[in-house]
Amino acid sequence: MVVFESMFPPLKLTFKQLQKVSSQVPAHRTRQRLPSTETSVTNCLGTFLVIMQLVIRRYRPSDKDMVLTLFSTSIQEHIPTSFHNAMTSPLYLAVTLALCIAGYLLCSVLGAVVFPGVWVGCVYYCCYSIYSGYVREQLQTDMQDIPGNYLSRPDDCYWVAEAEVDGRAQIMGMVAVVGKQSGEKRYGELFRMIVSPLSRRMGLGAKLAHTVIDFCKERGFSEVVLQTTSAQTAAVALYKKLGFRHISYSTAPVPAWMVKLAMVKILRMEKHL
């Protein structure tokens, strides 16, 4: 559901209705053309302000199906991104070209196709294994019992961002925190930062991160830590903007050679409170 706020009473439109109305507005009345109604819908229809009504609240057991679906699809979005990043690197472009030439010299045209094809397939398999393996492992462990793993202690919490879209409540984002202790230091570790494609570039990621930061301050933690991957460039940029800094690299739950071949780095970041 979208709300237009102006000097008139609030006008509520569905995304389908918004698409119909926006298509009838002259170009000079808009600041920019909307690429689709599923993306950010701001600065539209003259002086109207378009706001998706989002509520960040604690996780409920009834959210499980939507949360698991959003978690799975969002994490696996990074497979093509990491594959593209690897294959467009100067090193891998040179390897692909060298294999193509070697295959042609050894086996004619067929070799020029097969040799680089095997190489490209191997790189994609590594990228796929890293992210799909992570999803599979998490769905079989802590995500199977979110209340027990994230809501059973006062130092832990799991939030979801809910919005009404086409008259139905949908989960547009999520984030979790787990309180930990190392010696005398108490800190919170941020997990499950996910934002739906429908709500990206609208500041929801920052709101979810601030929810965790504020919670950690209330619990008296000295810092917030998290892990992300180098392929998640938007997330890394957001964390740096919020004051997180990269402190080390972590290992992935897959063979080290896969991580190296996929050119994916697991970043560990922290923010002092």
XYZ file of N, CA and C in Angstrom:
819
model
N 0.859 -1.189 0.000
C 0.000 0.000 0.000
C 0.893 1.236 0.000
N 0.517 2.201 -0.751
C 1.274 3.440 -0.854
C 0.397 4.585 -0.408
N 0.982 5.535 0.306
C 0.223 6.671 0.812
C 0.782 7.950 0.220
N -0.091 8.771 -0.372
C 0.300 10.088 -0.860
C -0.044 11.105 0.218
N 0.975 11.873 0.632
C 0.748 12.883 1.662
C 0.891 14.266 1.024
N -0.133 15.082 1.206
C -0.101 16.451 0.700
C -1.058 17.275 1.540
N -1.522 18.367 0.993
C -2.475 19.191 1.718
C -3.860 18.556 1.718
N -4.037 17.514 0.876
C -5.300 16.819 0.820
C -5.283 15.627 1.769
N -6.467 15.064 2.059
C -6.498 13.862 2.897
C -5.664 12.762 2.261
N -5.056 11.867 3.073
C -4.224 10.801 2.525
C -4.989 9.992 1.490
N -4.318 9.702 0.379
C -4.889 8.905 -0.698
C -4.148 7.589 -0.768
N -4.865 6.486 -0.596
C -4.232 5.175 -0.590
C -4.452 4.482 -1.932
N -3.324 4.043 -2.539
C -3.389 3.359 -3.818
C -2.578 2.078 -3.757
N -3.005 1.077 -4.503
C -2.204 -0.132 -4.645
C -1.136 0.133 -5.680
N -0.142 -0.773 -5.775
C 0.909 -0.596 -6.763
C 0.345 -0.609 -8.187
N -0.680 -1.443 -8.451
C -1.266 -1.475 -9.784
C -1.951 -0.152 -10.098
N -2.660 0.408 -9.104
C -3.305 1.695 -9.315
C -2.277 2.794 -9.510
N -1.165 2.724 -8.755
C -0.095 3.715 -8.887
C 0.493 3.692 -10.293
N 0.686 2.475 -10.821
C 1.238 2.361 -12.157
C 0.327 3.011 -13.192
N -0.999 2.808 -13.048
C -1.959 3.382 -13.986
C -1.965 4.898 -13.913
N -1.927 5.429 -12.661
C -1.964 6.885 -12.490
C -0.680 7.523 -12.982
N 0.467 6.925 -12.631
C 1.747 7.535 -12.994
C 1.953 7.560 -14.497
N 1.364 6.583 -15.221
C 1.511 6.557 -16.673
C 0.745 7.689 -17.347
N -0.218 8.283 -16.624
C -1.022 9.359 -17.189
C -0.508 10.747 -16.841
N 0.562 10.815 -16.047
C 1.101 12.106 -15.624
C 2.076 12.617 -16.671
N 1.957 13.867 -17.125
C 2.894 14.419 -18.117
C 4.317 14.387 -17.591
N 5.269 14.283 -18.524
C 6.672 14.169 -18.127
C 7.145 15.380 -17.355
N 6.606 16.582 -17.697
C 7.094 17.781 -17.014
C 6.612 17.860 -15.582
N 5.651 16.993 -15.177
C 5.168 17.024 -13.796
C 5.954 16.111 -12.879
N 6.857 15.345 -13.441
C 7.641 14.403 -12.631
C 9.103 14.767 -12.703
N 9.809 14.468 -11.639
C 11.237 14.743 -11.605
C 12.035 13.653 -12.312
N 11.519 12.426 -12.284
C 12.198 11.346 -12.962
C 11.174 10.278 -13.304
N 11.441 9.527 -14.358
C 10.532 8.461 -14.766
C 10.786 7.237 -13.904
N 9.714 6.611 -13.429
C 9.855 5.432 -12.589
C 10.182 4.224 -13.438
N 11.232 3.452 -13.090
C 11.553 2.269 -13.865
C 10.505 1.186 -13.714
N 9.876 1.073 -12.538
C 8.794 0.110 -12.307
C 8.153 0.448 -10.986
N 6.942 -0.067 -10.767
C 6.261 0.221 -9.511
C 6.790 -0.612 -8.379
N 7.652 -1.570 -8.667
C 8.242 -2.374 -7.597
C 9.511 -1.744 -7.050
N 9.976 -0.651 -7.634
C 11.167 0.019 -7.142
C 10.759 1.242 -6.353
N 11.759 2.006 -5.913
C 11.480 3.187 -5.105
C 10.569 4.142 -5.855
N 9.493 4.621 -5.188
C 8.504 5.474 -5.850
C 8.449 6.832 -5.172
N 9.565 7.558 -5.287
C 9.649 8.858 -4.637
C 9.719 9.966 -5.671
N 9.472 11.205 -5.223
C 9.520 12.381 -6.091
C 8.655 12.202 -7.330
N 7.393 11.834 -7.116
C 6.511 11.517 -8.239
C 5.220 12.308 -8.122
N 4.537 12.495 -9.250
C 3.231 13.144 -9.307
C 3.260 14.534 -8.683
N 4.114 15.394 -9.271
C 4.150 16.778 -8.820
C 4.706 16.911 -7.424
N 3.907 17.528 -6.534
C 4.376 17.790 -5.180
C 4.007 16.688 -4.209
N 3.399 15.591 -4.703
C 3.036 14.503 -3.810
C 4.272 13.758 -3.334
N 4.205 13.234 -2.121
C 5.285 12.433 -1.553
C 4.783 11.012 -1.370
N 5.471 10.067 -1.977
C 5.058 8.674 -1.922
C 5.823 7.963 -0.816
N 5.104 7.356 0.087
C 5.722 6.696 1.225
C 5.134 5.307 1.389
N 5.973 4.298 1.429
C 5.514 2.972 1.759
C 5.473 2.870 3.280
N 4.347 2.505 3.822
C 4.187 2.433 5.268
C 4.838 1.154 5.791
N 5.976 1.320 6.435
C 6.737 0.198 6.965
C 6.722 0.236 8.486
N 6.597 -0.933 9.080
C 6.642 -1.068 10.529
C 7.699 -2.104 10.879
N 8.666 -1.731 11.696
C 9.676 -2.677 12.169
C 9.224 -3.198 13.523
N 9.051 -4.501 13.619
C 8.539 -5.128 14.843
C 9.262 -6.442 15.095
N 9.023 -7.015 16.271
C 9.615 -8.311 16.601
C 9.003 -9.421 15.738
N 9.809 -10.407 15.496
C 9.370 -11.568 14.713
C 8.247 -12.309 15.429
N 7.298 -12.806 14.636
C 6.224 -13.654 15.135
C 6.297 -15.005 14.424
N 5.884 -16.083 15.072
C 5.914 -17.404 14.430
C 5.160 -17.442 13.105
N 4.121 -16.621 12.955
C 3.353 -16.606 11.708
C 4.145 -16.020 10.544
N 5.291 -15.378 10.831
C 6.122 -14.782 9.779
C 7.056 -15.798 9.135
N 7.115 -16.997 9.647
C 8.186 -17.932 9.283
C 8.288 -18.179 7.787
N 7.190 -18.503 7.130
C 7.250 -18.835 5.709
C 7.776 -17.673 4.882
N 7.265 -16.472 5.126
C 7.719 -15.307 4.364
C 9.177 -14.981 4.671
N 9.574 -15.140 5.931
C 10.955 -14.855 6.319
C 11.916 -15.833 5.646
N 11.598 -17.111 5.658
C 12.474 -18.103 5.047
C 12.573 -17.904 3.534
N 11.453 -17.566 2.911
C 11.466 -17.334 1.466
C 12.315 -16.119 1.116
N 12.132 -15.024 1.849
C 12.912 -13.813 1.588
C 14.387 -14.049 1.853
N 14.702 -14.776 2.912
C 16.099 -15.097 3.236
C 16.745 -15.889 2.101
N 16.071 -16.932 1.641
C 16.638 -17.807 0.605
C 16.863 -17.059 -0.700
N 15.840 -16.362 -1.175
C 15.951 -15.689 -2.465
C 16.963 -14.546 -2.418
N 17.016 -13.822 -1.310
C 17.926 -12.674 -1.219
C 19.387 -13.110 -1.174
N 19.691 -14.165 -0.429
C 21.072 -14.637 -0.361
C 21.525 -15.185 -1.707
N 20.661 -15.926 -2.374
C 21.054 -16.528 -3.654
C 21.131 -15.496 -4.788
N 20.640 -14.284 -4.549
C 20.828 -13.207 -5.521
C 22.309 -12.892 -5.727
N 23.130 -13.223 -4.733
C 24.549 -12.877 -4.808
C 25.335 -13.849 -5.680
N 24.724 -14.954 -6.105
C 25.434 -15.919 -6.949
C 25.832 -15.293 -8.288
N 24.880 -14.732 -9.066
C 25.293 -14.117 -10.342
C 26.203 -12.914 -10.164
N 26.013 -12.182 -9.060
C 26.871 -11.007 -8.827
C 28.320 -11.417 -8.599
N 28.517 -12.405 -7.728
C 29.885 -12.857 -7.449
C 30.506 -13.496 -8.689
N 29.693 -14.231 -9.467
C 30.201 -14.848 -10.699
C 30.628 -13.767 -11.701
N 29.818 -12.743 -11.847
C 30.157 -11.647 -12.759
C 31.428 -10.938 -12.316
N 31.542 -10.675 -11.020
C 32.728 -9.994 -10.498
C 33.993 -10.800 -10.771
N 33.889 -12.120 -10.601
C 35.056 -12.971 -10.813
C 35.441 -13.023 -12.294
N 34.447 -13.274 -13.160
C 34.749 -13.476 -14.572
C 35.166 -12.200 -15.290
N 34.804 -11.045 -14.758
C 35.194 -9.783 -15.404
C 36.493 -9.213 -14.845
N 37.100 -9.922 -13.906
C 38.390 -9.472 -13.386
C 39.451 -9.668 -14.469
N 40.473 -8.824 -14.521
C 41.513 -8.959 -15.555
C 42.170 -10.337 -15.562
N 42.395 -10.913 -14.379
C 43.037 -12.219 -14.298
C 42.193 -13.297 -14.973
N 40.895 -13.315 -14.654
C 40.037 -14.368 -15.202
C 39.740 -14.154 -16.674
N 39.712 -12.911 -17.123
C 39.580 -12.661 -18.549
C 40.795 -13.207 -19.299
N 41.974 -13.023 -18.715
C 43.199 -13.532 -19.340
C 43.215 -15.058 -19.339
N 42.775 -15.677 -18.227
C 42.729 -17.140 -18.162
C 41.758 -17.694 -19.204
N 40.593 -17.076 -19.315
C 39.587 -17.533 -20.287
C 40.126 -17.428 -21.707
N 40.776 -16.324 -22.028
C 41.341 -16.142 -23.363
C 42.448 -17.157 -23.619
N 43.296 -17.390 -22.622
C 44.389 -18.355 -22.787
C 43.854 -19.761 -23.016
N 42.808 -20.144 -22.289
C 42.209 -21.465 -22.468
C 41.562 -21.600 -23.844
N 40.969 -20.514 -24.292
C 40.357 -20.516 -25.627
C 41.416 -20.746 -26.705
N 42.528 -20.041 -26.580
C 43.614 -20.193 -27.556
C 44.226 -21.585 -27.468
N 44.455 -22.059 -26.236
C 45.043 -23.390 -26.052
C 44.130 -24.474 -26.601
N 42.830 -24.335 -26.356
C 41.884 -25.316 -26.871
C 41.849 -25.333 -28.388
N 41.968 -24.166 -28.995
C 41.954 -24.090 -30.461
C 43.211 -24.733 -31.049
N 44.356 -24.477 -30.403
C 45.604 -25.035 -30.917
C 45.676 -26.549 -30.738
N 45.069 -27.053 -29.654
C 45.133 -28.477 -29.364
C 44.015 -29.285 -30.011
N 42.822 -28.719 -30.050
C 41.659 -29.486 -30.505
C 40.803 -28.741 -31.519
N 41.325 -27.749 -32.145
C 40.597 -26.938 -33.117
C 39.452 -26.168 -32.464
N 38.367 -25.938 -33.192
C 37.291 -25.077 -32.729
C 36.588 -25.667 -31.505
N 36.399 -26.976 -31.492
C 35.727 -27.621 -30.359
C 36.476 -27.380 -29.058
N 37.765 -27.482 -29.099
C 38.566 -27.230 -27.907
C 38.492 -25.786 -27.462
N 38.385 -24.861 -28.433
C 38.288 -23.447 -28.104
C 36.991 -23.134 -27.361
N 35.990 -23.997 -27.516
C 34.720 -23.822 -26.809
C 34.711 -24.596 -25.502
N 35.196 -25.835 -25.529
C 35.123 -26.717 -24.362
C 36.051 -26.259 -23.248
N 37.284 -25.937 -23.558
C 38.252 -25.576 -22.517
C 37.780 -24.381 -21.678
N 37.475 -23.241 -22.303
C 36.986 -22.110 -21.482
C 35.617 -22.393 -20.876
N 34.800 -23.233 -21.548
C 33.485 -23.558 -20.992
C 33.593 -24.307 -19.678
N 34.529 -25.246 -19.608
C 34.749 -25.980 -18.355
C 35.237 -25.030 -17.262
N 36.123 -24.138 -17.623
C 36.651 -23.160 -16.670
C 35.540 -22.250 -16.126
N 34.713 -21.716 -17.014
C 33.619 -20.844 -16.603
C 32.623 -21.605 -15.731
N 32.322 -22.836 -16.103
C 31.403 -23.651 -15.315
C 31.941 -23.931 -13.923
N 33.244 -24.137 -13.823
C 33.860 -24.394 -12.522
C 33.755 -23.171 -11.617
N 34.000 -21.978 -12.187
C 33.896 -20.747 -11.397
C 32.456 -20.540 -10.929
N 31.495 -20.765 -11.827
C 30.089 -20.604 -11.433
C 29.710 -21.606 -10.342
N 30.189 -22.826 -10.457
C 29.885 -23.843 -9.447
C 30.388 -23.409 -8.071
N 31.548 -22.815 -8.019
C 32.101 -22.341 -6.745
C 31.242 -21.217 -6.164
N 30.845 -20.270 -6.997
C 29.987 -19.168 -6.531
C 28.652 -19.720 -6.029
N 28.101 -20.646 -6.784
C 26.817 -21.244 -6.404
C 26.942 -22.002 -5.084
N 28.004 -22.752 -4.926
C 28.180 -23.569 -3.719
C 28.314 -22.712 -2.466
N 28.986 -21.576 -2.578
C 29.192 -20.719 -1.415
C 27.861 -20.212 -0.876
N 27.032 -19.662 -1.745
C 25.788 -19.028 -1.290
C 24.655 -20.026 -1.100
N 24.494 -20.953 -2.021
C 23.416 -21.936 -1.850
C 23.716 -22.868 -0.683
N 25.002 -23.188 -0.476
C 25.372 -24.013 0.668
C 25.099 -23.310 1.987
N 25.361 -22.002 2.003
C 25.081 -21.221 3.210
C 23.584 -21.207 3.514
N 22.768 -20.990 2.482
C 21.315 -20.986 2.674
C 20.836 -22.333 3.181
N 21.310 -23.400 2.567
C 20.890 -24.743 2.962
C 21.256 -25.038 4.420
N 22.452 -24.645 4.804
C 22.887 -24.894 6.183
C 22.062 -24.108 7.190
N 21.797 -22.826 6.897
C 21.052 -22.000 7.839
C 19.592 -22.423 7.951
N 19.004 -22.847 6.835
C 17.611 -23.291 6.872
C 17.452 -24.573 7.688
N 18.515 -25.354 7.779
C 18.459 -26.602 8.526
C 18.844 -26.429 9.989
N 19.359 -25.240 10.342
C 19.819 -25.031 11.727
C 19.025 -23.910 12.394
N 19.629 -22.747 12.582
C 18.999 -21.711 13.409
C 17.725 -21.125 12.818
N 17.579 -21.111 11.474
C 16.376 -20.537 10.892
C 15.160 -21.446 11.051
N 15.372 -22.685 11.434
C 14.257 -23.587 11.672
C 13.532 -23.261 12.975
N 14.235 -22.654 13.905
C 13.641 -22.303 15.201
C 14.071 -20.892 15.574
N 13.502 -19.919 14.901
C 13.874 -18.520 15.145
C 13.534 -18.080 16.568
N 12.335 -18.382 17.095
C 12.049 -17.977 18.485
C 13.038 -18.571 19.484
N 13.400 -19.839 19.297
C 14.319 -20.470 20.231
C 15.730 -19.959 20.126
N 16.155 -19.587 18.920
C 17.539 -19.152 18.708
C 17.748 -17.652 18.808
N 16.673 -16.869 18.656
C 16.844 -15.415 18.619
C 15.941 -14.637 19.575
N 14.995 -15.305 20.196
C 14.055 -14.574 21.045
C 13.932 -15.163 22.448
N 14.779 -16.103 22.770
C 14.665 -16.764 24.073
C 15.495 -16.096 25.165
N 16.381 -15.168 24.789
C 17.216 -14.463 25.767
C 17.020 -12.959 25.629
N 17.166 -12.234 26.712
C 16.968 -10.768 26.635
C 18.024 -10.057 25.794
N 19.200 -10.683 25.584
C 20.265 -10.061 24.804
C 20.156 -10.364 23.311
N 19.155 -11.124 22.908
C 18.965 -11.468 21.503
C 17.639 -10.906 21.009
N 17.540 -10.697 19.705
C 16.258 -10.269 19.146
C 16.256 -10.486 17.636
N 15.050 -10.605 17.088
C 14.855 -10.772 15.637
C 13.711 -9.854 15.227
N 13.979 -8.959 14.285
C 12.970 -8.001 13.832
C 12.617 -8.254 12.367
N 11.423 -7.887 12.005
C 11.014 -7.890 10.604
C 10.430 -6.522 10.277
N 10.564 -6.117 9.013
C 9.942 -4.892 8.516
C 8.727 -5.309 7.695
N 7.567 -4.865 8.130
C 6.315 -5.271 7.499
C 5.678 -4.097 6.789
N 5.120 -4.346 5.604
C 4.408 -3.316 4.850
C 3.166 -3.935 4.235
N 2.182 -3.094 3.975
C 0.958 -3.563 3.334
C 1.061 -3.285 1.841
N 1.068 -4.339 1.044
C 1.194 -4.231 -0.405
C -0.009 -4.901 -1.051
N -0.749 -4.131 -1.843
C -1.967 -4.640 -2.478
C -2.931 -5.245 -1.466
N -3.016 -4.607 -0.302
C -3.966 -5.042 0.709
C -3.511 -6.207 1.558
N -2.270 -6.663 1.349
C -1.770 -7.791 2.124
C -0.477 -7.413 2.840
N -0.331 -7.886 4.074
C 0.902 -7.639 4.819
C 2.017 -8.504 4.253
N 3.153 -7.875 3.982
C 4.304 -8.606 3.464
C 5.547 -8.222 4.246
N 6.464 -9.175 4.373
C 7.738 -8.927 5.040
C 8.698 -8.333 4.018
N 9.160 -7.106 4.268
C 10.022 -6.394 3.342
C 11.488 -6.385 3.775
N 11.753 -6.847 4.980
C 13.126 -6.871 5.452
C 13.211 -7.549 6.800
N 14.437 -7.826 7.231
C 14.639 -8.472 8.532
C 16.057 -8.210 9.010
N 16.244 -8.400 10.292
C 17.572 -8.310 10.878
C 17.513 -8.952 12.265
N 18.643 -9.474 12.714
C 18.702 -10.123 14.020
C 19.986 -9.738 14.724
N 19.995 -9.915 16.027
C 21.199 -9.681 16.822
C 21.284 -10.744 17.907
N 22.496 -11.178 18.176
C 22.759 -12.153 19.235
C 23.807 -11.559 20.166
N 23.482 -11.493 21.440
C 24.431 -10.986 22.419
C 25.493 -12.025 22.727
N 26.761 -11.589 22.759
C 27.873 -12.495 23.023
C 28.826 -11.858 24.028
N 29.692 -12.693 24.582
C 30.654 -12.194 25.567
C 32.007 -12.838 25.324
N 33.052 -12.017 25.334
C 34.422 -12.482 25.195
C 35.227 -11.875 26.327
N 35.507 -12.683 27.350
C 36.144 -12.152 28.552
C 35.185 -11.231 29.277
N 35.607 -9.998 29.478
C 34.729 -9.021 30.109
C 33.966 -8.178 29.083
N 34.265 -8.378 27.831
C 33.632 -7.582 26.773
C 32.320 -8.221 26.339
N 31.262 -7.431 26.367
C 29.954 -7.867 25.884
C 29.638 -7.112 24.596
N 29.244 -7.845 23.576
C 28.976 -7.220 22.282
C 27.814 -7.941 21.608
N 27.276 -7.293 20.598
C 26.193 -7.884 19.828
C 26.665 -8.210 18.423
N 26.241 -9.358 17.920
C 26.585 -9.731 16.540
C 25.342 -9.640 15.679
N 25.439 -8.866 14.613
C 24.322 -8.647 13.696
C 24.243 -9.800 12.702
N 23.038 -10.327 12.546
C 22.794 -11.412 11.597
C 21.588 -11.068 10.719
N 21.451 -11.813 9.623
C 20.229 -11.859 8.811
C 19.752 -10.488 8.313
N 20.675 -9.626 7.967
C 20.280 -8.340 7.388
C 19.825 -8.562 5.947
N 18.528 -8.506 5.738
C 17.947 -8.752 4.417
C 16.926 -7.650 4.129
N 16.967 -7.112 2.910
C 15.975 -6.134 2.464
C 15.392 -6.618 1.143
N 14.073 -6.654 1.053
C 13.401 -7.081 -0.167
C 13.717 -6.128 -1.320
N 13.779 -6.639 -2.558
C 13.990 -5.752 -3.712
C 12.953 -4.643 -3.811
N 11.733 -4.878 -3.287
C 10.689 -3.857 -3.340
C 10.998 -2.649 -2.462
N 11.877 -2.816 -1.479
C 12.132 -1.744 -0.502
C 13.568 -1.254 -0.515
N 14.334 -1.610 -1.514
C 15.720 -1.160 -1.562
C 15.821 0.282 -2.034
N 16.904 0.918 -1.612
C 17.164 2.331 -1.927
C 16.095 3.246 -1.347
N 15.490 2.794 -0.242
C 14.492 3.614 0.448
C 14.898 3.874 1.903
N 16.128 3.465 2.268
C 16.607 3.699 3.616
C 16.231 2.620 4.615
N 15.602 1.530 4.158
C 15.190 0.493 5.100
C 16.386 -0.225 5.709
N 17.421 -0.459 4.911
C 18.606 -1.120 5.450
C 19.220 -0.338 6.598
N 19.295 0.982 6.447
C 19.837 1.825 7.518
C 18.944 1.775 8.756
N 17.614 1.768 8.554
C 16.695 1.705 9.697
C 16.859 0.390 10.462
N 17.005 -0.706 9.725
C 17.191 -1.997 10.388
C 18.518 -2.036 11.143
N 19.572 -1.494 10.526
C 20.866 -1.471 11.198
C 20.814 -0.615 12.459
N 20.148 0.527 12.377
C 20.020 1.390 13.557
C 19.189 0.709 14.645
N 18.237 -0.116 14.255
C 17.464 -0.862 15.243
C 18.381 -1.758 16.062
N 19.301 -2.428 15.392
C 20.264 -3.286 16.089
C 21.208 -2.449 16.944
N 21.721 -1.352 16.391
C 22.667 -0.512 17.131
C 22.020 0.049 18.396
N 20.797 0.547 18.281
C 20.095 1.096 19.445
C 19.843 0.011 20.489
N 19.480 -1.184 20.038
C 19.245 -2.300 20.953
C 20.535 -2.641 21.718
N 21.655 -2.673 21.001
C 22.934 -3.004 21.634
C 23.349 -1.938 22.649
N 23.057 -0.681 22.338
C 23.359 0.381 23.299
C 22.524 0.215 24.564
N 21.246 -0.123 24.392
C 20.363 -0.318 25.542
C 20.820 -1.489 26.402
N 21.384 -2.509 25.769
C 21.847 -3.687 26.518
C 23.223 -3.466 27.113
N 23.847 -2.341 26.841
C 25.152 -2.047 27.422
C 26.315 -2.711 26.714
N 26.130 -3.097 25.453
C 27.221 -3.717 24.703
C 28.247 -2.663 24.303
N 29.479 -3.104 24.161
C 30.552 -2.171 23.807
C 30.722 -2.010 22.307
N 30.232 -2.970 21.534
C 30.376 -2.877 20.083
C 29.385 -3.802 19.381
N 29.254 -3.589 18.075
C 28.441 -4.452 17.215
C 29.364 -5.017 16.143
N 29.301 -6.318 15.910
C 30.119 -6.951 14.882
C 29.201 -7.646 13.878
N 29.733 -7.907 12.699
C 28.952 -8.592 11.661
C 29.893 -9.192 10.641
N 29.324 -10.059 9.807
C 30.047 -10.632 8.687
C 29.248 -10.436 7.404
N 29.937 -10.130 6.337
C 29.312 -10.007 5.031
C 30.330 -10.426 3.991
N 29.941 -10.452 2.722
C 30.869 -10.863 1.684
C 31.215 -9.691 0.781
N 32.337 -9.827 0.103
C 32.801 -8.754 -0.778
C 31.852 -8.528 -1.950
N 31.049 -9.543 -2.298
C 30.097 -9.396 -3.406
C 28.930 -8.489 -3.050
N 28.672 -8.317 -1.759
C 27.548 -7.496 -1.301
C 28.019 -6.056 -1.144
N 28.322 -5.425 -2.260
C 28.927 -4.098 -2.239
C 28.010 -3.046 -1.616
N 26.706 -3.134 -1.869
C 25.780 -2.156 -1.300
C 25.743 -2.275 0.219
N 25.751 -3.508 0.728
C 25.739 -3.712 2.171
C 27.035 -3.209 2.810
N 28.169 -3.498 2.174
C 29.458 -3.032 2.702
C 29.493 -1.510 2.751
N 29.000 -0.865 1.693
C 28.977 0.606 1.666
C 28.087 1.157 2.768
N 26.936 0.517 3.003
C 26.033 0.963 4.062
C 26.691 0.837 5.423
N 27.320 -0.298 5.683
C 27.958 -0.504 6.981
C 29.073 0.510 7.229
N 29.843 0.793 6.203
C 30.908 1.790 6.359
C 30.313 3.169 6.641
N 29.223 3.482 5.981
C 28.565 4.769 6.209
C 28.052 4.888 7.637
N 27.662 3.747 8.221
C 27.148 3.741 9.586
C 28.261 3.673 10.638
N 29.507 3.621 10.198
C 30.618 3.639 11.140
C 31.290 2.307 11.381
N 30.908 1.277 10.652
C 31.577 -0.013 10.775
C 32.906 0.029 10.020
N 33.854 -0.730 10.516
C 35.139 -0.815 9.822
C 35.545 -2.279 9.672
N 36.253 -2.547 8.600
C 36.702 -3.908 8.321
C 37.873 -4.248 9.236
N 37.768 -5.383 9.947
C 38.830 -5.747 10.895
C 39.563 -7.027 10.512
N 38.904 -7.947 9.782
C 39.571 -9.204 9.431
C 38.757 -9.939 8.371
N 39.313 -11.060 7.929
C 38.612 -11.951 7.011
C 38.241 -13.227 7.755
N 37.108 -13.798 7.406
C 36.636 -15.020 8.050
C 36.603 -16.154 7.039
N 36.506 -17.365 7.550
C 36.429 -18.538 6.674
C 34.978 -18.853 6.354
N 34.748 -19.462 5.202
C 33.413 -19.861 4.772
C 33.225 -21.356 5.021
N 31.963 -21.805 5.167
C 31.700 -23.227 5.413
C 31.794 -24.075 4.148
N 32.750 -23.765 3.295
C 33.024 -24.526 2.078
C 34.536 -24.635 1.957
N 35.052 -25.551 1.135
C 36.510 -25.656 0.959
C 37.143 -24.331 0.571
N 38.333 -24.094 1.077
C 39.012 -22.819 0.842
C 39.272 -22.577 -0.645
N 39.520 -23.640 -1.421
C 39.809 -23.447 -2.836
C 38.600 -22.897 -3.584
N 37.387 -23.245 -3.108
C 36.183 -22.709 -3.738
C 36.086 -21.208 -3.525
N 36.382 -20.778 -2.314
C 36.318 -19.355 -1.988
C 37.342 -18.578 -2.816
N 38.538 -19.133 -2.955
C 39.574 -18.454 -3.731
C 39.214 -18.408 -5.213
N 38.685 -19.528 -5.728
C 38.347 -19.556 -7.140
C 37.180 -18.618 -7.459
N 36.243 -18.488 -6.525
C 35.110 -17.584 -6.715
C 35.482 -16.128 -6.456
N 36.672 -15.900 -5.924
C 37.164 -14.554 -5.600
C 36.217 -13.831 -4.637
N 35.660 -14.591 -3.691
C 34.769 -14.033 -2.677
C 35.520 -13.957 -1.356
N 35.413 -12.820 -0.698
C 36.032 -12.650 0.609
C 34.945 -12.459 1.665
N 35.120 -13.148 2.801
C 34.193 -13.014 3.918
C 34.746 -11.939 4.848
N 34.074 -10.785 4.887
C 34.552 -9.649 5.665
C 33.950 -9.644 7.061
N 34.767 -9.393 8.043
C 34.279 -9.194 9.414
C 34.447 -7.718 9.752
N 33.354 -7.088 10.191
C 33.353 -5.666 10.460
C 32.840 -5.385 11.875
N 33.223 -4.237 12.423
C 32.785 -3.896 13.773
C 32.546 -2.399 13.891
N 31.714 -2.070 14.872
C 31.425 -0.670 15.189
C 31.444 -0.515 16.691
N 32.277 0.374 17.200
C 32.312 0.647 18.640
C 31.161 1.566 19.030
N 30.562 1.270 20.151
C 29.418 2.061 20.609
C 29.833 3.048 21.692
